[in-house]
PDB file of C-alpha atoms in Angstrom:
ATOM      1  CA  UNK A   1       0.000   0.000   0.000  1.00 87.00           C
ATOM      2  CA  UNK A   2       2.167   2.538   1.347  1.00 95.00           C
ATOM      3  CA  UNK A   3       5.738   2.729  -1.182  1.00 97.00           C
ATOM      4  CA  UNK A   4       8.545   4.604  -0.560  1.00 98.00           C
ATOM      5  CA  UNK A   5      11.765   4.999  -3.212  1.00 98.00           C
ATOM      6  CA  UNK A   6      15.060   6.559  -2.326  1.00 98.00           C
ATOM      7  CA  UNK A   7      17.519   7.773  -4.737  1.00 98.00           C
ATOM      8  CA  UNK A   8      20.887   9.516  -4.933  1.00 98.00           C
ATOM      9  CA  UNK A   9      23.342   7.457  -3.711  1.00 98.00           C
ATOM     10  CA  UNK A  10      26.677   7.009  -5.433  1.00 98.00           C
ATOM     11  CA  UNK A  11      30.094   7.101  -4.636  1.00 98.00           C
ATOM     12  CA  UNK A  12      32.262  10.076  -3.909  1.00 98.00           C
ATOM     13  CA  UNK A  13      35.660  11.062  -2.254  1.00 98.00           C
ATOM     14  CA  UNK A  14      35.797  11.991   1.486  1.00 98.00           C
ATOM     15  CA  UNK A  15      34.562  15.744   1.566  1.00 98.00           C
ATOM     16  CA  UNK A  16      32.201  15.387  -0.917  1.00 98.00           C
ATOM     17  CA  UNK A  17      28.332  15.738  -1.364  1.00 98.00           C
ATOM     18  CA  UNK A  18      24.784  13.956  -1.998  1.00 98.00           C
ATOM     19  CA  UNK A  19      21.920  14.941  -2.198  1.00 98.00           C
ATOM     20  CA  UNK A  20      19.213  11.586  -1.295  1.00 98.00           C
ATOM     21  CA  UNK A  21      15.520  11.742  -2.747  1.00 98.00           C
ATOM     22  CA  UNK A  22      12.669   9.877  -0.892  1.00 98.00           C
ATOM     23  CA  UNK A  23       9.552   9.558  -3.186  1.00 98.00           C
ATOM     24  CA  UNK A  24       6.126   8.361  -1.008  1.00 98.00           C
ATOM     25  CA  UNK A  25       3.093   7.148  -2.543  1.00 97.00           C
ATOM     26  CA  UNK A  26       0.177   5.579  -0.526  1.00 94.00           C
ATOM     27  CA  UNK A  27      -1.306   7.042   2.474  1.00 91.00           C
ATOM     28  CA  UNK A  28      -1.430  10.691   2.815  1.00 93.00           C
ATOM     29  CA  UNK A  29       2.310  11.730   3.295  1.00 94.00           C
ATOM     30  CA  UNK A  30       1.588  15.077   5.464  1.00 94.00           C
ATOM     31  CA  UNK A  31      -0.089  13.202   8.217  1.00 93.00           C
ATOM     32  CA  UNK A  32       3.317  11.671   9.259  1.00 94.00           C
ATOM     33  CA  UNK A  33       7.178  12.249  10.255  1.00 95.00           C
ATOM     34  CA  UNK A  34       9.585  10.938   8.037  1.00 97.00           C
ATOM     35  CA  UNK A  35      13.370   9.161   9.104  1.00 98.00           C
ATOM     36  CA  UNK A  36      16.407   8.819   7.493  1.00 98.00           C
ATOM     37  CA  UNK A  37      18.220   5.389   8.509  1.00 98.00           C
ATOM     38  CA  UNK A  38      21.300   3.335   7.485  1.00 98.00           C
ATOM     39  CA  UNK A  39      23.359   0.537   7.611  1.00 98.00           C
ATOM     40  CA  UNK A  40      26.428  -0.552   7.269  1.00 97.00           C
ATOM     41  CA  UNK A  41      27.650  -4.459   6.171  1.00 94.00           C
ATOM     42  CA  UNK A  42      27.696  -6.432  10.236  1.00 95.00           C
ATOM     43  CA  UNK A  43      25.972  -3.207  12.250  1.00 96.00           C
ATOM     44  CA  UNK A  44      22.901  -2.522  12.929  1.00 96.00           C
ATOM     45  CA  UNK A  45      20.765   0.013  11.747  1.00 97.00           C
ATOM     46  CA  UNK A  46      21.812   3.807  12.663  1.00 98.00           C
ATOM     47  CA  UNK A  47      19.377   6.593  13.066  1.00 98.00           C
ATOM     48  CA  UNK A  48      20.301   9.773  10.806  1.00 98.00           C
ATOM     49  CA  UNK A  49      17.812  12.284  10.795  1.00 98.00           C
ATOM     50  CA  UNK A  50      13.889  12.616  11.359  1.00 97.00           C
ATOM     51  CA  UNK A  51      11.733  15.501  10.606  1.00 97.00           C
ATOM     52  CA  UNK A  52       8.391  15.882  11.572  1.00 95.00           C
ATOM     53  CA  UNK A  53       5.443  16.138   8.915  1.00 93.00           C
ATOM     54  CA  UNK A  54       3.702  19.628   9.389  1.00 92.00           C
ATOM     55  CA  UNK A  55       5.715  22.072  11.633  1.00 94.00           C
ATOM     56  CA  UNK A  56       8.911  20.426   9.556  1.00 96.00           C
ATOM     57  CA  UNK A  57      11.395  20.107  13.453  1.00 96.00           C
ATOM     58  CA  UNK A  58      14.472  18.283  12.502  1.00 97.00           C
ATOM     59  CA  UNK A  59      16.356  15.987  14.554  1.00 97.00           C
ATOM     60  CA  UNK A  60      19.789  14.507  13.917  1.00 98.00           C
ATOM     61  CA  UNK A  61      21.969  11.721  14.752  1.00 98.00           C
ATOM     62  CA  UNK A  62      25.164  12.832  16.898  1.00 97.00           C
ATOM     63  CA  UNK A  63      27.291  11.244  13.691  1.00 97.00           C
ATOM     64  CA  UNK A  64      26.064  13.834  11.125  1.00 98.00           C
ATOM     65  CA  UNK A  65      25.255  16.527  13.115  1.00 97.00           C
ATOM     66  CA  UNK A  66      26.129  19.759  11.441  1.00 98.00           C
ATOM     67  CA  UNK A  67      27.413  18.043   7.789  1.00 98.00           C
ATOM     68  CA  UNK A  68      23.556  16.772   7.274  1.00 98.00           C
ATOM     69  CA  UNK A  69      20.293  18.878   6.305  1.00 98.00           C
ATOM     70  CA  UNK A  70      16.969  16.771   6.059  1.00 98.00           C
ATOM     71  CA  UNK A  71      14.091  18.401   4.485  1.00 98.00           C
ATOM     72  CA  UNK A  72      10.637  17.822   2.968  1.00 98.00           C
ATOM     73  CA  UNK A  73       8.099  18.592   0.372  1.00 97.00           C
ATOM     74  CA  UNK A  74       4.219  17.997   1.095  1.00 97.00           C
ATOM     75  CA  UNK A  75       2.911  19.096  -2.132  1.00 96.00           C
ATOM     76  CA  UNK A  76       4.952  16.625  -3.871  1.00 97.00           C
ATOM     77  CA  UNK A  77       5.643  14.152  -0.851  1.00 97.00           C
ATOM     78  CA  UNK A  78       9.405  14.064  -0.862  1.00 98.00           C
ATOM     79  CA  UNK A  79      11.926  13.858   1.915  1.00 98.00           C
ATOM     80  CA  UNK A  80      15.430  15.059   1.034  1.00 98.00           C
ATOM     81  CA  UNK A  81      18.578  14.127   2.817  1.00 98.00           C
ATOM     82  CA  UNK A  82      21.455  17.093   1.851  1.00 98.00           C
ATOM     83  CA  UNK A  83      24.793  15.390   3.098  1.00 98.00           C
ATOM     84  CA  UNK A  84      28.166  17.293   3.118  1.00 98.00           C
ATOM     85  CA  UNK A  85      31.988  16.721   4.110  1.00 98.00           C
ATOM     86  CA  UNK A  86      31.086  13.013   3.652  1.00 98.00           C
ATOM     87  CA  UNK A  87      33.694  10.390   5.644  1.00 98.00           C
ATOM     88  CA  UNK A  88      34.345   6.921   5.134  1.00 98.00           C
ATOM     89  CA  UNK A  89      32.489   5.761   8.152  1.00 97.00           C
ATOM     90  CA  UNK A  90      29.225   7.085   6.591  1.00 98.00           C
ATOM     91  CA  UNK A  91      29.340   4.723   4.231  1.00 98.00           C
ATOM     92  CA  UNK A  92      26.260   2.095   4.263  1.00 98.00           C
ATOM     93  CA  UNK A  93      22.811   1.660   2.788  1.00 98.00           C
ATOM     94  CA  UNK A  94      20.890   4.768   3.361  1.00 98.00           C
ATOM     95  CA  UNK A  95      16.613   4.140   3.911  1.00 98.00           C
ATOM     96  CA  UNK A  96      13.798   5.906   3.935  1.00 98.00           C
ATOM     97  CA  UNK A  97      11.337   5.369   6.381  1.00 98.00           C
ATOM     98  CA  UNK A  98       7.696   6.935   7.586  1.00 97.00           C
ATOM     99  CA  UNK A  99       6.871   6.327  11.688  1.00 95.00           C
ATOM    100  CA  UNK A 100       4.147   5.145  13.152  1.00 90.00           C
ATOM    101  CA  UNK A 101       1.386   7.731  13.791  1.00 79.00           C
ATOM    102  CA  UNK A 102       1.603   9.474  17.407  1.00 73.00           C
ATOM    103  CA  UNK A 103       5.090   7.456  17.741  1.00 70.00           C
ATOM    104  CA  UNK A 104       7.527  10.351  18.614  1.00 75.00           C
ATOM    105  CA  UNK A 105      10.460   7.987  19.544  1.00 90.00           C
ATOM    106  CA  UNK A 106      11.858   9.027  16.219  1.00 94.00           C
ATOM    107  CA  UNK A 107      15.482   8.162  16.922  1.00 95.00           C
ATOM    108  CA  UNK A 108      14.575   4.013  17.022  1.00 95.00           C
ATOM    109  CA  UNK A 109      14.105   2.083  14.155  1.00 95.00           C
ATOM    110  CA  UNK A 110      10.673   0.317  15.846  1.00 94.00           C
ATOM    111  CA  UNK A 111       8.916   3.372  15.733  1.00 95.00           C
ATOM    112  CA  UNK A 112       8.835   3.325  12.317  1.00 96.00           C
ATOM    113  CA  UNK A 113       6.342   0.992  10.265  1.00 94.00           C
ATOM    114  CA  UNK A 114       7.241   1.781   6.502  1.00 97.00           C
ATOM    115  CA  UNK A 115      10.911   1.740   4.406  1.00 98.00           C
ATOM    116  CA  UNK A 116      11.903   1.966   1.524  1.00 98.00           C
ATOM    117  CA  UNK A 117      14.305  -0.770  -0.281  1.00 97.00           C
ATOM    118  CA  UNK A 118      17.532   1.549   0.438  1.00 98.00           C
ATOM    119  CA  UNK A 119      20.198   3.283  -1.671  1.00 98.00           C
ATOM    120  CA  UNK A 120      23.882   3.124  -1.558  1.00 98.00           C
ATOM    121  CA  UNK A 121      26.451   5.409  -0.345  1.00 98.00           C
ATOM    122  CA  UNK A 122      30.145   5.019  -0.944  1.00 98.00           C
ATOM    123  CA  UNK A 123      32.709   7.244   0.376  1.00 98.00           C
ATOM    124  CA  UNK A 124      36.004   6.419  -0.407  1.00 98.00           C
ATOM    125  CA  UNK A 125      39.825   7.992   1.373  1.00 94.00           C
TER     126      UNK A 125
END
């Protein structure tokens, strides 16, 4: 019912820049806060950013705090994921994911009931 798509990811040298594209379909995308996740090959799944569906309150992992800008589109129901002065360590598979109505633990991955199939990121020394 409810899809989500993520796009963007590539590889780039340490310092660089993405942008990541979440597409939703299904459901009515306003009514709910949106999460950026990922994951790297043996660890578990990392929270990255959240932001919340109307009043648009980000929230960041300590990681990517300051090099990472999440934002959102209603009208066209997109969540963006701006990342800059990339590192190695952020490599993994980057997911979108929509949380659980009234669920505002938006930093674990339970709270969320909806993800997309994931895109990669590569940063390389």
């Amino acid at each position: 019912q409810v899809q989500l798509v993520e796009s963007g990811g590539g590889s780039v040298q340490a310092g660089g820049s993405l942008r990541l594209s979440c597409v939703a379909s299904g459901g009515t995308f306003s009514n709910y806060g949106m999460g950026w996740f990922r994951q790297a090959p043996g660890k578990e799944r990392e929270f990255v950013a959240y932001i919340s569906n109307l009043s648009r309150r980000a929230y960041y992992g300590d990681s990517v705090k300051g090099r990472f800008s999440v934002s959102r589109d209603n009208a066209r129901n997109t969540m963006d994921l701006q990342m800059n002065g990339l590192r190695p360590e952020d490599t993994a598979v980057y997911y979108c994911a929509r949380v659980a109505a009234g669920d505002r633990t938006y930093s674990s991955a339970g709270s969320y009931n909806y993800w997309g199939q994931g895109t990669q990121v590569t940063v390389s020394s």
